[in-house]
Coordinates of C-alpha atoms in Angstrom, one line a residue:
M1 CA -21.9 -2.0 82.5
I2 CA -19.5 0.2 80.5
K3 CA -16.6 -1.8 81.8
L4 CA -18.3 -5.0 80.8
I5 CA -18.8 -3.7 77.2
I6 CA -15.2 -2.6 77.0
F7 CA -14.0 -6.0 78.2
I8 CA -16.2 -7.8 75.6
L9 CA -14.8 -5.6 72.8
V10 CA -11.2 -6.1 73.9
T11 CA -11.6 -9.9 74.0
V12 CA -13.8 -10.4 70.9
I13 CA -12.2 -8.0 68.4
P14 CA -8.7 -9.7 68.4
T15 CA -10.3 -13.1 68.0
K16 CA -12.4 -11.8 65.1
A17 CA -9.3 -10.2 63.5
L18 CA -7.4 -13.5 63.8
C19 CA -10.2 -15.5 62.1
E20 CA -10.3 -12.9 59.3
Q21 CA -6.5 -12.7 58.8
T22 CA -5.5 -12.6 55.2
W23 CA -2.1 -13.5 53.8
Q24 CA -1.0 -11.4 50.9
I25 CA 1.0 -13.8 48.6
V26 CA 3.0 -12.7 45.7
T27 CA 4.8 -14.5 42.9
E28 CA 5.4 -14.6 39.1
N29 CA 3.4 -16.6 36.6
F30 CA 4.9 -20.1 36.7
P31 CA 2.5 -22.4 34.9
P32 CA 1.6 -25.3 35.2
Y33 CA 2.1 -24.8 38.9
F34 CA 0.4 -21.4 39.3
S35 CA -0.6 -18.5 37.1
N36 CA -3.4 -16.0 36.7
D37 CA -4.4 -17.7 33.5
L38 CA -5.0 -21.1 35.2
P39 CA -8.2 -22.2 36.9
K40 CA -8.2 -21.1 40.6
N41 CA -4.8 -19.6 39.8
G42 CA -3.2 -23.0 39.5
W43 CA -3.1 -26.3 41.4
L44 CA -0.3 -25.3 43.7
Y45 CA -1.9 -22.1 44.8
E46 CA -5.2 -23.8 45.4
I47 CA -3.4 -26.3 47.7
T48 CA -1.7 -23.4 49.4
R49 CA -5.0 -21.6 49.9
A50 CA -6.7 -24.7 51.2
A51 CA -3.9 -25.4 53.7
L52 CA -4.2 -21.8 55.1
I53 CA -8.0 -22.1 55.4
T54 CA -7.6 -25.0 57.8
Q55 CA -5.7 -22.6 60.1
G56 CA -8.4 -19.9 59.8
I57 CA -6.3 -17.8 57.4
N58 CA -7.6 -16.4 54.0
S59 CA -5.2 -15.6 51.2
E60 CA -4.9 -13.4 48.1
I61 CA -2.3 -13.7 45.4
E62 CA -0.7 -11.1 43.1
F63 CA 1.3 -12.1 40.0
T64 CA 4.1 -9.8 39.1
T65 CA 7.8 -10.0 38.0
W66 CA 10.1 -12.1 40.2
D67 CA 12.3 -9.2 41.1
R68 CA 9.4 -7.1 42.2
A69 CA 8.0 -10.0 44.2
L70 CA 11.3 -10.2 46.1
K71 CA 11.3 -6.5 46.8
L72 CA 7.7 -6.5 48.0
L73 CA 8.5 -9.3 50.5
E74 CA 11.7 -7.7 51.7
K75 CA 9.8 -4.4 52.4
K76 CA 7.1 -6.4 54.2
R77 CA 4.4 -5.3 51.9
K78 CA 3.5 -8.9 51.3
T79 CA 3.2 -11.9 53.6
A80 CA 4.9 -14.6 51.5
I81 CA 6.3 -15.6 48.1
L82 CA 5.0 -18.8 46.6
G83 CA 7.3 -21.0 44.5
A84 CA 10.8 -20.0 45.5
F85 CA 13.7 -22.2 44.7
Y86 CA 16.3 -22.6 47.5
S87 CA 19.5 -20.7 47.2
A88 CA 22.2 -19.9 49.8
K89 CA 21.7 -16.2 49.2
R90 CA 18.0 -16.3 49.7
N91 CA 18.4 -18.4 52.8
E92 CA 20.1 -15.4 54.4
V93 CA 16.9 -13.3 54.2
F94 CA 14.0 -15.8 54.0
Y95 CA 12.6 -18.7 56.0
Y96 CA 11.4 -21.6 54.0
S97 CA 8.3 -23.8 54.3
R98 CA 8.3 -27.5 53.8
P99 CA 8.9 -28.4 50.1
L100 CA 5.7 -28.1 48.0
A101 CA 6.7 -29.4 44.6
R102 CA 9.6 -30.3 42.3
A103 CA 10.7 -28.6 39.1
H104 CA 13.6 -29.4 36.7
T105 CA 15.8 -27.0 34.9
G106 CA 17.7 -27.6 31.8
I107 CA 18.2 -26.9 28.1
F108 CA 15.8 -26.5 25.1
K109 CA 17.0 -26.7 21.5
R110 CA 15.6 -26.6 18.0
K111 CA 14.9 -30.2 16.9
E112 CA 16.7 -29.7 13.6
S113 CA 20.0 -28.5 15.3
T114 CA 22.8 -30.8 16.5
I115 CA 24.0 -29.9 20.0
N116 CA 26.8 -31.7 21.7
F117 CA 25.5 -31.7 25.3
D118 CA 26.8 -34.2 27.9
G119 CA 24.8 -32.9 30.9
T120 CA 27.4 -30.4 32.1
T121 CA 27.3 -26.6 31.7
Q122 CA 30.9 -26.7 30.2
S123 CA 29.5 -28.5 27.2
L124 CA 27.3 -25.5 26.6
V125 CA 30.2 -23.0 26.2
P126 CA 30.3 -23.1 22.3
Y127 CA 26.6 -22.1 22.1
S128 CA 24.5 -18.9 22.5
I129 CA 22.0 -19.4 25.3
G130 CA 18.8 -17.5 26.0
K131 CA 17.6 -17.2 29.6
E132 CA 14.9 -15.2 31.4
D133 CA 16.8 -12.5 33.3
S134 CA 15.7 -13.5 36.8
A135 CA 15.7 -17.3 36.2
F136 CA 17.9 -19.6 38.4
I137 CA 19.1 -22.6 36.5
S138 CA 21.8 -24.2 38.8
Q139 CA 24.8 -23.2 40.8
E140 CA 27.1 -24.6 38.2
F141 CA 25.4 -22.7 35.5
T142 CA 25.6 -19.4 37.5
R143 CA 29.3 -19.8 38.2
N144 CA 30.3 -20.6 34.6
T145 CA 31.5 -17.2 33.3
E146 CA 32.3 -18.7 29.9
L147 CA 28.7 -19.1 28.9
A148 CA 27.3 -16.8 26.2
I149 CA 24.0 -15.7 27.8
T150 CA 21.3 -13.6 26.2
S151 CA 19.0 -12.2 28.9
T152 CA 15.3 -11.9 28.0
K153 CA 12.2 -10.6 29.8
S154 CA 10.5 -14.1 29.9
L155 CA 10.9 -17.7 29.1
P156 CA 8.5 -17.5 26.2
T157 CA 10.6 -14.7 24.7
S158 CA 13.7 -16.9 25.0
L159 CA 11.9 -19.8 23.3
Y160 CA 10.7 -17.5 20.5
L161 CA 14.3 -16.4 19.8
L162 CA 15.3 -20.0 19.7
Q163 CA 12.5 -20.9 17.3
Q164 CA 13.6 -18.0 15.0
G165 CA 17.2 -19.3 15.1
R166 CA 18.6 -16.2 16.8
I167 CA 20.1 -18.2 19.6
D168 CA 21.3 -21.8 19.8
L169 CA 19.7 -22.9 23.1
V170 CA 17.4 -21.8 25.9
A171 CA 18.0 -22.5 29.6
G172 CA 14.9 -22.7 31.7
T173 CA 12.4 -24.8 33.8
K174 CA 11.4 -27.9 31.9
E175 CA 7.7 -28.0 33.1
V176 CA 7.2 -24.3 32.5
G177 CA 8.8 -24.3 29.1
K178 CA 6.7 -27.2 27.9
Y179 CA 3.6 -25.5 29.2
W180 CA 4.5 -22.3 27.2
L181 CA 5.2 -24.3 24.1
E182 CA 1.7 -25.8 24.4
Y183 CA -0.3 -22.8 25.5
S184 CA 1.7 -19.6 25.0
T185 CA -0.3 -16.4 24.6
E186 CA 2.7 -14.1 24.7
V187 CA 4.5 -15.2 21.5
N188 CA 3.7 -17.4 18.5
L189 CA 5.5 -20.6 19.5
D190 CA 5.6 -23.9 17.5
K191 CA 6.0 -26.8 19.9
N192 CA 7.0 -29.1 17.1
K193 CA 10.2 -27.1 16.4
I194 CA 11.6 -27.3 19.9
E195 CA 12.6 -30.1 22.3
Y196 CA 14.0 -30.4 25.8
L197 CA 17.4 -32.1 26.3
L198 CA 18.1 -34.7 28.9
P199 CA 19.7 -35.0 31.4
D200 CA 18.4 -32.1 33.5
L201 CA 20.9 -29.6 34.7
A202 CA 19.2 -29.5 38.2
T203 CA 16.2 -30.5 40.2
H204 CA 14.7 -27.9 42.5
K205 CA 12.1 -28.0 45.2
L206 CA 9.5 -25.2 45.3
Y207 CA 8.8 -23.5 48.7
L208 CA 6.7 -20.8 50.2
V209 CA 9.0 -18.2 51.8
V210 CA 8.6 -15.5 54.4
S211 CA 11.0 -12.7 55.2
Q212 CA 13.2 -13.2 58.3
S213 CA 12.5 -9.6 59.2
N214 CA 8.9 -10.5 59.9
Y215 CA 8.8 -11.2 63.6
R216 CA 5.9 -13.7 63.1
A217 CA 7.7 -15.5 60.2
K218 CA 8.3 -18.8 62.0
E219 CA 4.8 -18.8 63.5
Y220 CA 3.4 -18.3 60.0
L221 CA 5.3 -21.2 58.5
Q222 CA 4.4 -23.5 61.4
K223 CA 0.7 -22.8 60.7
F224 CA 1.2 -23.3 57.0
N225 CA 3.0 -26.6 57.4
R226 CA 0.3 -27.7 59.8
G227 CA -2.3 -26.8 57.1
I228 CA -0.6 -29.0 54.6
D229 CA -0.7 -31.9 57.0
A230 CA -4.4 -31.2 57.6
I231 CA -5.4 -31.3 53.9
V232 CA -3.4 -34.5 53.4
E233 CA -5.1 -36.2 56.4
N234 CA -8.6 -35.1 55.4
E235 CA -7.9 -36.0 51.7
S236 CA -9.1 -32.7 50.4
I237 CA -5.7 -32.3 48.7
A238 CA -6.6 -35.3 46.4
D239 CA -9.9 -33.6 45.5
I240 CA -8.1 -30.4 44.5
M241 CA -5.7 -32.3 42.3
K242 CA -8.4 -34.3 40.6
K243 CA -10.1 -30.9 39.7
H244 CA -6.8 -30.0 38.0
N245 CA -6.8 -33.3 36.0
F246 CA -4.1 -35.2 37.9
S247 CA -4.2 -39.0 37.6
N248 CA -4.6 -41.1 40.7
E249 CA -1.0 -42.2 40.2
K250 CA 0.3 -38.6 40.2
I251 CA -1.8 -37.7 43.2
T252 CA -0.4 -40.6 45.2
E253 CA 3.1 -39.7 44.1
Y254 CA 2.6 -36.1 45.2
I255 CA 1.1 -37.0 48.6
N256 CA 4.1 -39.3 49.2
F257 CA 6.4 -36.5 48.3
L258 CA 4.7 -34.2 50.9
K259 CA 4.9 -36.9 53.6
E260 CA 8.5 -37.5 52.9
N261 CA 9.4 -33.8 53.2

């Protein structure tokens, strides 16, 4: 009888633990994709959470600075980072999921100012440029040592300095910058004074990444990718996006993006 009880405990407990596995996800606030100020922590996190649930995995998310998020993952104190751009350097230490979304990086200016921008970083050399310290704009932007960069703690801070005329331009993510101009609670921004310049400097895909030092990293990403397929097939992904006020056209466009990637 004692042996039978021990056998049951040995076989049942691991199964129970697997079903109750919780991923600890970390990232920085990156609205409108994900943020602790958004409903359900944002549409992209809700999709991530729903995908994991199909695999019997719960998730929790912590919002912090980007540098701290990287350190937490490298030290294996978190399971994954949500929303990483691809870079050759990061590819050496992280495994990437399938692409989850797109973001565009480029230049913001004051509407009243005249800026001679032709789409290249070299055309930005005459100007002072604000940029969040940890933000990645493009490889060309990073390599150009002639650029006059003012590092700030956040994109809203950079936009505020631009609004006040203390810098000429801001380099950042278009979607995030436009969100902050509309809803910023960090600084007093006037969206009517600032505009985004085309063309974009770069287009990036957003990924969920896991440290290569985690021996289960590839297994984790396989499960996550299967979860994305599952919520596309059962159409729950469309229901999530509708709750976040996406149009039917945008939902179809996004689902096609996932299928293609």
